[in-house]
Amino acid sequence: MQQNVPGDSGVAEPDDGGHVPHASAQRKPPAKVPHDHRARHFRAPRHSGDGPEPVYGATAMERFNRGAWAWGKEIVTILAIALVLSFLIKTFLFRAFYIPSGSMENTLQINDRIFVNLLVPEPFALKRGDVVVFKDTQGWLTQKPKVEGPFSWVGDVATFIGLAPDSSEQHLVKRVIGLPGDKVKCCTSDGKLSVNGEPITEPYLFPGAAPSDTTFEVTVPEGQMWVMGDHRNNSEDSRAHQAGSGTGFVPIADVEGRAVVIAWPLNHSGILGNYPDVFKNVPAPQNASQGSPSAPPAGK
């Protein structure tokens, strides 16, 4: 006989024999949460430290600081690379110079900025007709006191690393006419310059200028060169210094390099040639190993 227990409905439930249903049969499937594609753009909430309110992601200032720092590092890296490359180019390949006088007109004009190939005379050989920049070790130039100012060091640094042309005015620029062993003479019966007995026609001369307003005959010693300006009546070159102090020959070791490009001003920019056709018929010197430094030029 079945007894009802107080609180019991009185309806007997079927006996399942002590069987416990599987857990999955009792668990309801989880409710689907609508996917919000914007959620992936936010980090977990964190507290700002100033109060209990959570701060989602980085603040605008933090994002700006990170971006500015990244840009700053990139700019500094680019500038450092540019300065190193400029220094290496200035030291081993090209160097800029400023033209202060008219001795090379019209080939070079006052205030021209030129680039010089530092690979001449070594490893590439010097040639007749080359326009070269050389150090003044013979005392051709008047020594000028260096102008000092509060920011003069800026120009010195820019020149050192190759960002500005050398304007120290302790270099000269001339055209090579004679190399070791060459006999250079002026003038022939028709008023031309001759090298090793071969008269040459010089198209680079300043319009109306004669090959030389003085007569001379010299033999270039070993390791030296004979140089002249293109504006012959406005150039104190080898002629004047050989006559005055016997220092007209310039050591090839003093050559900084060969001028190859006029970079500024733009209306005068271009490539500088060495006019190989002018000297193509000049024979080799008969005694290139010795030369004679003791042959002074004659008078005017």
PDB file of C-alpha atoms in Angstrom:
ATOM      1  CA  MET A   1       0.000   0.000   0.000  1.00  0.00           C
ATOM      2  CA  GLN A   2       1.410   3.374  -1.000  1.00  0.00           C
ATOM      3  CA  GLN A   3       1.464   6.065   1.563  1.00  0.00           C
ATOM      4  CA  ASN A   4       1.448   9.673   0.796  1.00  0.00           C
ATOM      5  CA  VAL A   5       4.084  11.822   2.402  1.00  0.00           C
ATOM      6  CA  PRO A   6       2.983  15.245   3.417  1.00  0.00           C
ATOM      7  CA  GLY A   7       3.934  17.626   0.646  1.00  0.00           C
ATOM      8  CA  ASP A   8       3.821  14.813  -1.861  1.00  0.00           C
ATOM      9  CA  SER A   9       1.505  15.185  -4.797  1.00  0.00           C
ATOM     10  CA  GLY A  10       0.431  11.684  -4.409  1.00  0.00           C
ATOM     11  CA  VAL A  11       1.378  10.750  -7.922  1.00  0.00           C
ATOM     12  CA  ALA A  12       3.939   8.036  -8.153  1.00  0.00           C
ATOM     13  CA  GLU A  13       6.790   8.572 -10.562  1.00  0.00           C
ATOM     14  CA  PRO A  14       8.117   5.647 -12.496  1.00  0.00           C
ATOM     15  CA  ASP A  15      11.184   4.013 -11.058  1.00  0.00           C
ATOM     16  CA  ASP A  16      14.226   4.382 -13.300  1.00  0.00           C
ATOM     17  CA  GLY A  17      16.119   1.721 -11.464  1.00  0.00           C
ATOM     18  CA  GLY A  18      18.602   4.163  -9.904  1.00  0.00           C
ATOM     19  CA  HIS A  19      19.844   5.448 -13.316  1.00  0.00           C
ATOM     20  CA  VAL A  20      21.462   8.909 -13.240  1.00  0.00           C
ATOM     21  CA  PRO A  21      21.028  10.800 -16.512  1.00  0.00           C
ATOM     22  CA  HIS A  22      24.158  12.128 -18.278  1.00  0.00           C
ATOM     23  CA  ALA A  23      25.157  15.682 -17.416  1.00  0.00           C
ATOM     24  CA  SER A  24      24.772  16.821 -21.001  1.00  0.00           C
ATOM     25  CA  ALA A  25      21.222  15.772 -20.955  1.00  0.00           C
ATOM     26  CA  GLN A  26      20.541  18.126 -18.080  1.00  0.00           C
ATOM     27  CA  ARG A  27      22.595  21.201 -19.269  1.00  0.00           C
ATOM     28  CA  LYS A  28      20.871  23.723 -21.442  1.00  0.00           C
ATOM     29  CA  PRO A  29      22.738  24.983 -24.468  1.00  0.00           C
ATOM     30  CA  PRO A  30      24.378  28.387 -23.826  1.00  0.00           C
ATOM     31  CA  ALA A  31      22.579  31.359 -25.124  1.00  0.00           C
ATOM     32  CA  LYS A  32      24.120  32.864 -28.257  1.00  0.00           C
ATOM     33  CA  VAL A  33      25.595  36.311 -27.716  1.00  0.00           C
ATOM     34  CA  PRO A  34      25.442  38.616 -30.727  1.00  0.00           C
ATOM     35  CA  HIS A  35      28.951  39.125 -32.132  1.00  0.00           C
ATOM     36  CA  ASP A  36      30.188  42.663 -31.972  1.00  0.00           C
ATOM     37  CA  HIS A  37      33.013  43.150 -34.498  1.00  0.00           C
ATOM     38  CA  ARG A  38      34.111  46.288 -32.669  1.00  0.00           C
ATOM     39  CA  ALA A  39      35.120  44.322 -29.588  1.00  0.00           C
ATOM     40  CA  ARG A  40      38.374  43.134 -31.128  1.00  0.00           C
ATOM     41  CA  HIS A  41      39.638  46.704 -31.312  1.00  0.00           C
ATOM     42  CA  PHE A  42      39.567  47.151 -27.542  1.00  0.00           C
ATOM     43  CA  ARG A  43      41.798  45.752 -24.901  1.00  0.00           C
ATOM     44  CA  ALA A  44      40.587  44.493 -21.553  1.00  0.00           C
ATOM     45  CA  PRO A  45      39.480  47.334 -19.317  1.00  0.00           C
ATOM     46  CA  ARG A  46      42.048  48.703 -16.945  1.00  0.00           C
ATOM     47  CA  HIS A  47      41.896  51.357 -14.302  1.00  0.00           C
ATOM     48  CA  SER A  48      43.513  54.711 -14.887  1.00  0.00           C
ATOM     49  CA  GLY A  49      44.672  54.968 -11.271  1.00  0.00           C
ATOM     50  CA  ASP A  50      42.759  58.186 -10.723  1.00  0.00           C
ATOM     51  CA  GLY A  51      39.469  56.539  -9.915  1.00  0.00           C
ATOM     52  CA  PRO A  52      37.434  53.413 -10.177  1.00  0.00           C
ATOM     53  CA  GLU A  53      36.290  54.036 -13.748  1.00  0.00           C
ATOM     54  CA  PRO A  54      37.901  51.684 -16.285  1.00  0.00           C
ATOM     55  CA  VAL A  55      39.866  53.092 -19.214  1.00  0.00           C
ATOM     56  CA  TYR A  56      39.514  51.202 -22.496  1.00  0.00           C
ATOM     57  CA  GLY A  57      42.697  51.026 -24.657  1.00  0.00           C
ATOM     58  CA  ALA A  58      45.344  53.758 -24.869  1.00  0.00           C
ATOM     59  CA  THR A  59      44.510  57.379 -24.377  1.00  0.00           C
ATOM     60  CA  ALA A  60      44.865  59.823 -27.242  1.00  0.00           C
ATOM     61  CA  MET A  61      47.975  61.347 -25.640  1.00  0.00           C
ATOM     62  CA  GLU A  62      49.621  57.956 -25.247  1.00  0.00           C
ATOM     63  CA  ARG A  63      48.954  57.116 -28.896  1.00  0.00           C
ATOM     64  CA  PHE A  64      50.358  60.490 -29.937  1.00  0.00           C
ATOM     65  CA  ASN A  65      53.493  60.013 -27.823  1.00  0.00           C
ATOM     66  CA  ARG A  66      54.131  56.550 -29.252  1.00  0.00           C
ATOM     67  CA  GLY A  67      53.685  57.827 -32.808  1.00  0.00           C
ATOM     68  CA  ALA A  68      55.899  60.868 -32.219  1.00  0.00           C
ATOM     69  CA  TRP A  69      58.629  58.707 -30.683  1.00  0.00           C
ATOM     70  CA  ALA A  70      58.542  56.293 -33.640  1.00  0.00           C
ATOM     71  CA  TRP A  71      58.763  59.163 -36.132  1.00  0.00           C
ATOM     72  CA  GLY A  72      61.536  60.806 -34.131  1.00  0.00           C
ATOM     73  CA  LYS A  73      63.661  57.663 -34.124  1.00  0.00           C
ATOM     74  CA  GLU A  74      63.193  57.234 -37.852  1.00  0.00           C
ATOM     75  CA  ILE A  75      64.156  60.837 -38.609  1.00  0.00           C
ATOM     76  CA  VAL A  76      67.256  60.658 -36.393  1.00  0.00           C
ATOM     77  CA  THR A  77      68.304  57.417 -38.089  1.00  0.00           C
ATOM     78  CA  ILE A  78      67.885  58.915 -41.558  1.00  0.00           C
ATOM     79  CA  LEU A  79      69.863  62.041 -40.597  1.00  0.00           C
ATOM     80  CA  ALA A  80      72.658  59.953 -39.068  1.00  0.00           C
ATOM     81  CA  ILE A  81      72.942  57.821 -42.207  1.00  0.00           C
ATOM     82  CA  ALA A  82      72.926  60.931 -44.418  1.00  0.00           C
ATOM     83  CA  LEU A  83      75.712  62.570 -42.383  1.00  0.00           C
ATOM     84  CA  VAL A  84      77.859  59.438 -42.460  1.00  0.00           C
ATOM     85  CA  LEU A  85      77.390  59.048 -46.214  1.00  0.00           C
ATOM     86  CA  SER A  86      78.173  62.731 -46.766  1.00  0.00           C
ATOM     87  CA  PHE A  87      81.370  62.439 -44.740  1.00  0.00           C
ATOM     88  CA  LEU A  88      82.470  59.293 -46.578  1.00  0.00           C
ATOM     89  CA  ILE A  89      81.750  60.841 -49.989  1.00  0.00           C
ATOM     90  CA  LYS A  90      83.605  64.029 -49.033  1.00  0.00           C
ATOM     91  CA  THR A  91      86.565  62.036 -47.705  1.00  0.00           C
ATOM     92  CA  PHE A  92      86.958  59.441 -50.446  1.00  0.00           C
ATOM     93  CA  LEU A  93      85.009  60.443 -53.582  1.00  0.00           C
ATOM     94  CA  PHE A  94      83.924  64.066 -54.059  1.00  0.00           C
ATOM     95  CA  ARG A  95      84.462  67.371 -52.316  1.00  0.00           C
ATOM     96  CA  ALA A  96      82.855  70.767 -52.866  1.00  0.00           C
ATOM     97  CA  PHE A  97      84.821  73.995 -53.391  1.00  0.00           C
ATOM     98  CA  TYR A  98      83.965  77.653 -53.836  1.00  0.00           C
ATOM     99  CA  ILE A  99      85.509  79.812 -56.609  1.00  0.00           C
ATOM    100  CA  PRO A 100      86.536  83.250 -55.260  1.00  0.00           C
ATOM    101  CA  SER A 101      88.365  84.735 -58.281  1.00  0.00           C
ATOM    102  CA  GLY A 102      88.124  85.135 -62.043  1.00  0.00           C
ATOM    103  CA  SER A 103      91.410  83.479 -63.037  1.00  0.00           C
ATOM    104  CA  MET A 104      89.574  80.569 -64.701  1.00  0.00           C
ATOM    105  CA  GLU A 105      86.924  82.585 -66.556  1.00  0.00           C
ATOM    106  CA  ASN A 106      84.885  81.786 -68.524  1.00  0.00           C
ATOM    107  CA  THR A 107      85.250  78.117 -67.630  1.00  0.00           C
ATOM    108  CA  LEU A 108      84.682  78.909 -63.961  1.00  0.00           C
ATOM    109  CA  GLN A 109      83.159  82.121 -62.713  1.00  0.00           C
ATOM    110  CA  ILE A 110      83.281  83.931 -59.392  1.00  0.00           C
ATOM    111  CA  ASN A 111      80.992  82.314 -56.783  1.00  0.00           C
ATOM    112  CA  ASP A 112      80.719  79.040 -58.683  1.00  0.00           C
ATOM    113  CA  ARG A 113      80.446  75.909 -56.542  1.00  0.00           C
ATOM    114  CA  ILE A 114      82.246  72.921 -57.986  1.00  0.00           C
ATOM    115  CA  PHE A 115      82.640  69.241 -57.115  1.00  0.00           C
ATOM    116  CA  VAL A 116      86.098  67.721 -57.268  1.00  0.00           C
ATOM    117  CA  ASN A 117      86.851  64.063 -57.981  1.00  0.00           C
ATOM    118  CA  LEU A 118      89.219  62.972 -55.209  1.00  0.00           C
ATOM    119  CA  LEU A 119      90.279  59.843 -57.129  1.00  0.00           C
ATOM    120  CA  VAL A 120      92.612  62.018 -59.268  1.00  0.00           C
ATOM    121  CA  PRO A 121      95.648  61.903 -59.310  1.00  0.00           C
ATOM    122  CA  GLU A 122      95.389  58.553 -57.536  1.00  0.00           C
ATOM    123  CA  PRO A 123      94.283  55.976 -58.438  1.00  0.00           C
ATOM    124  CA  PHE A 124      93.333  57.691 -61.724  1.00  0.00           C
ATOM    125  CA  ALA A 125      96.186  59.474 -63.480  1.00  0.00           C
ATOM    126  CA  LEU A 126      96.420  63.206 -63.981  1.00  0.00           C
ATOM    127  CA  LYS A 127      96.156  64.376 -67.607  1.00  0.00           C
ATOM    128  CA  ARG A 128      97.031  67.509 -69.512  1.00  0.00           C
ATOM    129  CA  GLY A 129      93.972  69.720 -69.714  1.00  0.00           C
ATOM    130  CA  ASP A 130      92.556  68.673 -66.340  1.00  0.00           C
ATOM    131  CA  VAL A 131      91.160  71.464 -64.172  1.00  0.00           C
ATOM    132  CA  VAL A 132      92.561  70.714 -60.733  1.00  0.00           C
ATOM    133  CA  VAL A 133      92.226  72.068 -57.208  1.00  0.00           C
ATOM    134  CA  PHE A 134      95.475  72.016 -55.211  1.00  0.00           C
ATOM    135  CA  LYS A 135      96.672  73.117 -51.793  1.00  0.00           C
ATOM    136  CA  ASP A 136      98.752  76.267 -51.588  1.00  0.00           C
ATOM    137  CA  THR A 137     102.004  74.913 -50.206  1.00  0.00           C
ATOM    138  CA  GLN A 138     104.118  77.242 -52.382  1.00  0.00           C
ATOM    139  CA  GLY A 139     102.856  80.477 -50.826  1.00  0.00           C
ATOM    140  CA  TRP A 140     101.001  81.771 -53.871  1.00  0.00           C
ATOM    141  CA  LEU A 141      98.127  83.159 -51.807  1.00  0.00           C
ATOM    142  CA  THR A 142      98.160  85.903 -49.212  1.00  0.00           C
ATOM    143  CA  GLN A 143      97.318  84.437 -45.832  1.00  0.00           C
ATOM    144  CA  LYS A 144      94.051  85.875 -44.569  1.00  0.00           C
ATOM    145  CA  PRO A 145      93.045  85.903 -40.901  1.00  0.00           C
ATOM    146  CA  LYS A 146      90.164  83.583 -40.177  1.00  0.00           C
ATOM    147  CA  VAL A 147      86.976  85.414 -39.372  1.00  0.00           C
ATOM    148  CA  GLU A 148      85.600  84.185 -36.080  1.00  0.00           C
ATOM    149  CA  GLY A 149      82.003  84.573 -35.007  1.00  0.00           C
ATOM    150  CA  PRO A 150      79.579  83.062 -32.516  1.00  0.00           C
ATOM    151  CA  PHE A 151      78.338  80.596 -35.125  1.00  0.00           C
ATOM    152  CA  SER A 152      81.463  80.175 -37.264  1.00  0.00           C
ATOM    153  CA  TRP A 153      81.810  76.631 -35.964  1.00  0.00           C
ATOM    154  CA  VAL A 154      78.601  75.716 -37.811  1.00  0.00           C
ATOM    155  CA  GLY A 155      80.243  76.435 -41.161  1.00  0.00           C
ATOM    156  CA  ASP A 156      83.373  74.559 -40.121  1.00  0.00           C
ATOM    157  CA  VAL A 157      81.360  71.482 -39.177  1.00  0.00           C
ATOM    158  CA  ALA A 158      79.319  71.642 -42.389  1.00  0.00           C
ATOM    159  CA  THR A 159      82.519  71.867 -44.450  1.00  0.00           C
ATOM    160  CA  PHE A 160      84.121  69.036 -42.513  1.00  0.00           C
ATOM    161  CA  ILE A 161      81.287  66.600 -43.107  1.00  0.00           C
ATOM    162  CA  GLY A 162      80.852  67.707 -46.721  1.00  0.00           C
ATOM    163  CA  LEU A 163      77.561  69.633 -46.515  1.00  0.00           C
ATOM    164  CA  ALA A 164      79.169  72.979 -47.459  1.00  0.00           C
ATOM    165  CA  PRO A 165      81.907  73.902 -49.957  1.00  0.00           C
ATOM    166  CA  ASP A 166      85.378  74.738 -48.734  1.00  0.00           C
ATOM    167  CA  SER A 167      85.617  78.537 -48.672  1.00  0.00           C
ATOM    168  CA  SER A 168      88.878  78.827 -46.732  1.00  0.00           C
ATOM    169  CA  GLU A 169      90.576  80.311 -49.834  1.00  0.00           C
ATOM    170  CA  GLN A 170      93.733  78.308 -49.170  1.00  0.00           C
ATOM    171  CA  HIS A 171      93.308  76.274 -52.343  1.00  0.00           C
ATOM    172  CA  LEU A 172      93.801  77.206 -55.978  1.00  0.00           C
ATOM    173  CA  VAL A 173      92.181  75.996 -59.176  1.00  0.00           C
ATOM    174  CA  LYS A 174      94.066  75.964 -62.496  1.00  0.00           C
ATOM    175  CA  ARG A 175      94.360  73.931 -65.688  1.00  0.00           C
ATOM    176  CA  VAL A 176      97.194  71.432 -66.082  1.00  0.00           C
ATOM    177  CA  ILE A 177      99.336  72.298 -69.100  1.00  0.00           C
ATOM    178  CA  GLY A 178     102.566  70.383 -68.456  1.00  0.00           C
ATOM    179  CA  LEU A 179     103.320  67.109 -66.662  1.00  0.00           C
ATOM    180  CA  PRO A 180     106.695  65.701 -65.534  1.00  0.00           C
ATOM    181  CA  GLY A 181     109.254  65.908 -68.338  1.00  0.00           C
ATOM    182  CA  ASP A 182     107.137  68.162 -70.559  1.00  0.00           C
ATOM    183  CA  LYS A 183     108.754  71.188 -72.174  1.00  0.00           C
ATOM    184  CA  VAL A 184     106.261  74.050 -72.153  1.00  0.00           C
ATOM    185  CA  LYS A 185     107.071  77.111 -74.261  1.00  0.00           C
ATOM    186  CA  CYS A 186     105.430  80.324 -75.310  1.00  0.00           C
ATOM    187  CA  CYS A 187     105.135  81.530 -77.755  1.00  0.00           C
ATOM    188  CA  THR A 188     105.525  80.096 -81.258  1.00  0.00           C
ATOM    189  CA  SER A 189     105.829  82.310 -84.301  1.00  0.00           C
ATOM    190  CA  ASP A 190     102.044  82.381 -84.613  1.00  0.00           C
ATOM    191  CA  GLY A 191     101.566  83.190 -80.913  1.00  0.00           C
ATOM    192  CA  LYS A 192     100.576  79.729 -79.652  1.00  0.00           C
ATOM    193  CA  LEU A 193     101.624  77.739 -76.622  1.00  0.00           C
ATOM    194  CA  SER A 194     103.621  74.582 -77.383  1.00  0.00           C
ATOM    195  CA  VAL A 195     104.126  71.391 -75.379  1.00  0.00           C
ATOM    196  CA  ASN A 196     107.101  69.200 -76.337  1.00  0.00           C
ATOM    197  CA  GLY A 197     107.400  71.189 -79.537  1.00  0.00           C
ATOM    198  CA  GLU A 198     103.751  70.712 -80.587  1.00  0.00           C
ATOM    199  CA  PRO A 199     101.709  73.950 -80.906  1.00  0.00           C
ATOM    200  CA  ILE A 200      98.252  73.711 -79.326  1.00  0.00           C
ATOM    201  CA  THR A 201      95.035  75.618 -79.938  1.00  0.00           C
ATOM    202  CA  GLU A 202      93.220  76.364 -76.687  1.00  0.00           C
ATOM    203  CA  PRO A 203      89.435  76.828 -77.077  1.00  0.00           C
ATOM    204  CA  TYR A 204      88.923  77.253 -73.309  1.00  0.00           C
ATOM    205  CA  LEU A 205      90.753  80.612 -73.158  1.00  0.00           C
ATOM    206  CA  PHE A 206      88.866  83.719 -72.088  1.00  0.00           C
ATOM    207  CA  PRO A 207      87.545  85.484 -75.216  1.00  0.00           C
ATOM    208  CA  GLY A 208      90.205  87.847 -76.524  1.00  0.00           C
ATOM    209  CA  ALA A 209      92.948  86.579 -74.178  1.00  0.00           C
ATOM    210  CA  ALA A 210      96.321  85.578 -75.645  1.00  0.00           C
ATOM    211  CA  PRO A 211      97.907  82.229 -74.684  1.00  0.00           C
ATOM    212  CA  SER A 212     100.403  84.249 -72.603  1.00  0.00           C
ATOM    213  CA  ASP A 213     101.423  87.866 -72.226  1.00  0.00           C
ATOM    214  CA  THR A 214     104.943  86.752 -71.209  1.00  0.00           C
ATOM    215  CA  THR A 215     107.419  84.507 -72.970  1.00  0.00           C
ATOM    216  CA  PHE A 216     108.829  81.480 -71.171  1.00  0.00           C
ATOM    217  CA  GLU A 217     110.352  78.078 -71.724  1.00  0.00           C
ATOM    218  CA  VAL A 218     110.430  75.511 -68.917  1.00  0.00           C
ATOM    219  CA  THR A 219     110.858  71.768 -68.463  1.00  0.00           C
ATOM    220  CA  VAL A 220     108.649  70.302 -65.760  1.00  0.00           C
ATOM    221  CA  PRO A 221     110.559  68.350 -63.067  1.00  0.00           C
ATOM    222  CA  GLU A 222     109.633  64.905 -61.816  1.00  0.00           C
ATOM    223  CA  GLY A 223     106.651  64.931 -59.447  1.00  0.00           C
ATOM    224  CA  GLN A 224     105.615  68.450 -60.504  1.00  0.00           C
ATOM    225  CA  MET A 225     103.179  70.086 -62.914  1.00  0.00           C
ATOM    226  CA  TRP A 226     102.853  73.377 -64.780  1.00  0.00           C
ATOM    227  CA  VAL A 227      99.446  75.060 -64.414  1.00  0.00           C
ATOM    228  CA  MET A 228      97.822  78.084 -66.014  1.00  0.00           C
ATOM    229  CA  GLY A 229      94.506  79.868 -65.679  1.00  0.00           C
ATOM    230  CA  ASP A 230      92.071  80.106 -68.586  1.00  0.00           C
ATOM    231  CA  HIS A 231      91.890  83.889 -68.172  1.00  0.00           C
ATOM    232  CA  ARG A 232      95.570  84.280 -68.989  1.00  0.00           C
ATOM    233  CA  ASN A 233      95.855  88.045 -68.511  1.00  0.00           C
ATOM    234  CA  ASN A 234      94.088  87.801 -65.128  1.00  0.00           C
ATOM    235  CA  SER A 235      95.793  84.758 -63.632  1.00  0.00           C
ATOM    236  CA  GLU A 236      98.854  84.653 -61.398  1.00  0.00           C
ATOM    237  CA  ASP A 237      99.723  81.089 -62.269  1.00  0.00           C
ATOM    238  CA  SER A 238     102.933  79.133 -62.804  1.00  0.00           C
ATOM    239  CA  ARG A 239     104.351  81.861 -65.073  1.00  0.00           C
ATOM    240  CA  ALA A 240     104.207  84.633 -62.476  1.00  0.00           C
ATOM    241  CA  HIS A 241     105.491  82.566 -59.570  1.00  0.00           C
ATOM    242  CA  GLN A 242     108.321  80.980 -61.530  1.00  0.00           C
ATOM    243  CA  ALA A 243     109.511  84.440 -62.521  1.00  0.00           C
ATOM    244  CA  GLY A 244     109.145  85.938 -59.063  1.00  0.00           C
ATOM    245  CA  SER A 245     110.207  83.241 -56.602  1.00  0.00           C
ATOM    246  CA  GLY A 246     110.975  80.117 -58.631  1.00  0.00           C
ATOM    247  CA  THR A 247     107.935  78.338 -57.182  1.00  0.00           C
ATOM    248  CA  GLY A 248     105.953  78.047 -60.416  1.00  0.00           C
ATOM    249  CA  PHE A 249     106.024  74.254 -60.448  1.00  0.00           C
ATOM    250  CA  VAL A 250     103.295  72.691 -58.325  1.00  0.00           C
ATOM    251  CA  PRO A 251     103.822  69.332 -56.570  1.00  0.00           C
ATOM    252  CA  ILE A 252     101.387  66.746 -57.883  1.00  0.00           C
ATOM    253  CA  ALA A 253     101.092  65.558 -54.276  1.00  0.00           C
ATOM    254  CA  ASP A 254      99.303  68.846 -53.475  1.00  0.00           C
ATOM    255  CA  VAL A 255      96.438  68.088 -55.857  1.00  0.00           C
ATOM    256  CA  GLU A 256      93.138  67.588 -54.027  1.00  0.00           C
ATOM    257  CA  GLY A 257      91.389  66.335 -57.138  1.00  0.00           C
ATOM    258  CA  ARG A 258      90.056  67.082 -60.593  1.00  0.00           C
ATOM    259  CA  ALA A 259      87.108  69.463 -60.954  1.00  0.00           C
ATOM    260  CA  VAL A 260      84.336  67.618 -62.772  1.00  0.00           C
ATOM    261  CA  VAL A 261      81.031  69.403 -62.106  1.00  0.00           C
ATOM    262  CA  ILE A 262      79.792  72.964 -61.670  1.00  0.00           C
ATOM    263  CA  ALA A 263      76.929  72.473 -59.236  1.00  0.00           C
ATOM    264  CA  TRP A 264      75.883  76.079 -58.599  1.00  0.00           C
ATOM    265  CA  PRO A 265      74.487  78.398 -59.849  1.00  0.00           C
ATOM    266  CA  LEU A 266      72.060  76.346 -61.892  1.00  0.00           C
ATOM    267  CA  ASN A 267      72.257  78.638 -64.929  1.00  0.00           C
ATOM    268  CA  HIS A 268      75.982  77.875 -65.122  1.00  0.00           C
ATOM    269  CA  SER A 269      75.956  74.243 -64.021  1.00  0.00           C
ATOM    270  CA  GLY A 270      77.509  71.553 -66.176  1.00  0.00           C
ATOM    271  CA  ILE A 271      80.293  69.031 -66.689  1.00  0.00           C
ATOM    272  CA  LEU A 272      83.904  70.203 -66.885  1.00  0.00           C
ATOM    273  CA  GLY A 273      85.900  68.591 -69.663  1.00  0.00           C
ATOM    274  CA  ASN A 274      89.672  68.345 -70.073  1.00  0.00           C
ATOM    275  CA  TYR A 275      89.718  68.887 -73.871  1.00  0.00           C
ATOM    276  CA  PRO A 276      91.663  65.761 -74.873  1.00  0.00           C
ATOM    277  CA  ASP A 277      91.703  66.865 -78.543  1.00  0.00           C
ATOM    278  CA  VAL A 278      93.847  69.871 -77.629  1.00  0.00           C
ATOM    279  CA  PHE A 279      96.704  67.646 -76.444  1.00  0.00           C
ATOM    280  CA  LYS A 280      96.174  64.526 -78.578  1.00  0.00           C
ATOM    281  CA  ASN A 281      99.113  65.316 -80.899  1.00  0.00           C
ATOM    282  CA  VAL A 282     101.540  66.238 -78.108  1.00  0.00           C
ATOM    283  CA  PRO A 283     104.435  63.740 -78.155  1.00  0.00           C
ATOM    284  CA  ALA A 284     105.738  62.073 -75.017  1.00  0.00           C
ATOM    285  CA  PRO A 285     108.526  63.963 -73.241  1.00  0.00           C
ATOM    286  CA  GLN A 286     112.030  62.877 -74.154  1.00  0.00           C
ATOM    287  CA  ASN A 287     113.297  62.786 -70.584  1.00  0.00           C
ATOM    288  CA  ALA A 288     110.297  62.390 -68.292  1.00  0.00           C
ATOM    289  CA  SER A 289     112.347  61.066 -65.373  1.00  0.00           C
ATOM    290  CA  GLN A 290     114.420  64.195 -64.800  1.00  0.00           C
ATOM    291  CA  GLY A 291     113.105  67.536 -65.986  1.00  0.00           C
ATOM    292  CA  SER A 292     114.683  70.882 -65.290  1.00  0.00           C
ATOM    293  CA  PRO A 293     113.382  73.221 -62.603  1.00  0.00           C
ATOM    294  CA  SER A 294     116.040  75.823 -63.295  1.00  0.00           C
ATOM    295  CA  ALA A 295     114.761  77.268 -66.545  1.00  0.00           C
ATOM    296  CA  PRO A 296     113.199  80.630 -65.625  1.00  0.00           C
ATOM    297  CA  PRO A 297     110.787  82.376 -67.981  1.00  0.00           C
ATOM    298  CA  ALA A 298     112.036  85.236 -70.069  1.00  0.00           C
ATOM    299  CA  GLY A 299     110.812  88.788 -69.575  1.00  0.00           C
ATOM    300  CA  LYS A 300     107.647  90.282 -70.987  1.00  0.00           C
TER     301      LYS A 300
END
